[in-house]
């Protein structure tokens, strides 16, 4: 592994907190899939769909401070953070280059 999954997760949260859509998209693989459990749930696939998702998501759920950060199986990362809707959890899975290939986020239970 030539990347640090925990560092990528922190970079992702930093970009999210800054509202930097371009930086967020740079962290995702070209074929990334996002499963969002907010507002009834949805699956987002493709670069343009991800951009549209993040424009809306940043407006509705701006990120606050880090709540928790843990390694997850197969070099993934589980990160929780505060938003206007409460604590959210995101499970990030990475490709070999260290880009997010799958993101599964939902309100923490």
Coordinates of C-alpha atoms in Angstrom, one line a residue:
X1 CA 0.0 0.0 0.0
X2 CA 1.5 3.3 -1.1
X3 CA -0.9 5.6 0.6
X4 CA -2.3 6.2 4.1
X5 CA -6.0 5.5 4.2
X6 CA -6.4 7.5 7.5
X7 CA -4.7 10.5 5.9
X8 CA -6.9 10.4 2.8
X9 CA -10.0 10.3 5.1
X10 CA -8.8 13.4 6.9
X11 CA -8.0 15.1 3.6
X12 CA -11.6 14.2 2.5
X13 CA -13.1 15.7 5.7
X14 CA -10.9 18.8 5.3
X15 CA -12.1 19.3 1.7
X16 CA -15.7 18.7 2.8
X17 CA -15.4 21.2 5.7
X18 CA -13.9 23.8 3.3
X19 CA -16.7 23.2 0.8
X20 CA -14.1 22.5 -1.9
X21 CA -15.9 20.4 -4.4
X22 CA -12.9 20.1 -6.7
X23 CA -10.7 18.8 -3.9
X24 CA -13.4 16.3 -2.9
X25 CA -13.8 15.1 -6.5
X26 CA -10.0 14.8 -6.8
X27 CA -10.0 12.3 -3.9
X28 CA -12.5 10.1 -5.7
X29 CA -11.7 7.5 -8.4
X30 CA -13.2 8.0 -11.8
X31 CA -15.6 5.1 -11.2
X32 CA -16.4 6.0 -7.6
X33 CA -19.8 5.1 -6.1
X34 CA -21.4 6.9 -3.2
X35 CA -24.2 5.4 -1.2
X36 CA -25.8 8.1 0.9
X37 CA -28.2 7.3 3.7
X38 CA -29.3 10.9 4.1
X39 CA -32.9 11.9 3.2
X40 CA -34.2 8.5 2.2
X41 CA -31.0 7.1 0.6
X42 CA -29.5 7.3 -2.8
X43 CA -26.6 5.9 -4.9
X44 CA -24.5 8.2 -7.0
X45 CA -22.3 7.0 -9.8
X46 CA -20.3 9.1 -12.3
X47 CA -18.3 12.3 -12.1
X48 CA -21.1 14.7 -13.1
X49 CA -23.5 13.0 -10.7
X50 CA -21.0 13.2 -7.9
X51 CA -20.5 16.9 -8.6
X52 CA -24.2 17.6 -8.5
X53 CA -24.5 15.5 -5.3
X54 CA -21.8 17.4 -3.5
X55 CA -23.2 20.8 -4.5
X56 CA -26.5 19.8 -2.9
X57 CA -24.9 17.9 0.0
X58 CA -22.6 20.8 1.0
X59 CA -25.6 23.1 1.2
X60 CA -27.8 20.7 3.2
X61 CA -25.2 19.1 5.4
X62 CA -22.1 21.2 5.9
X63 CA -19.4 19.3 7.8
X64 CA -18.1 20.3 11.2
X65 CA -15.4 18.8 13.4
X66 CA -14.0 15.3 13.3
X67 CA -15.8 13.0 15.8
X68 CA -13.9 9.7 15.3
X69 CA -11.5 8.0 12.9
X70 CA -10.7 4.3 12.7
X71 CA -9.1 1.8 10.3
X72 CA -11.5 -0.6 8.6
X73 CA -10.9 -3.9 7.0
X74 CA -9.1 -4.1 3.7
X75 CA -7.4 -0.7 4.1
X76 CA -10.6 1.2 4.4
X77 CA -11.4 3.9 6.9
X78 CA -14.4 4.6 9.1
X79 CA -14.8 8.3 9.9
X80 CA -17.5 10.1 11.8
X81 CA -18.0 13.8 11.9
X82 CA -20.5 16.4 12.9
X83 CA -22.9 18.1 10.5
X84 CA -26.0 20.3 10.9
X85 CA -28.0 17.0 11.0
X86 CA -25.9 15.5 13.8
X87 CA -23.1 12.9 13.8
X88 CA -22.5 11.2 10.4
X89 CA -20.5 8.1 9.7
X90 CA -18.7 7.4 6.4
X91 CA -17.0 4.2 5.4
X92 CA -14.4 4.9 2.7
X93 CA -12.9 2.1 0.5
X94 CA -10.0 2.9 -1.7
X95 CA -8.5 1.8 -5.0
X96 CA -4.8 0.8 -5.3
X97 CA -3.9 4.5 -6.1
X98 CA -5.4 5.7 -2.8
X99 CA -8.5 7.3 -4.3
X100 CA -12.0 6.7 -2.9
X101 CA -13.7 4.0 -4.9
X102 CA -16.7 3.6 -2.6
X103 CA -18.2 5.9 0.1
X104 CA -21.0 4.7 2.2
X105 CA -22.3 7.5 4.5
X106 CA -25.3 7.8 6.8
X107 CA -26.4 9.3 10.1
X108 CA -24.7 7.5 13.1
X109 CA -26.9 5.3 15.1

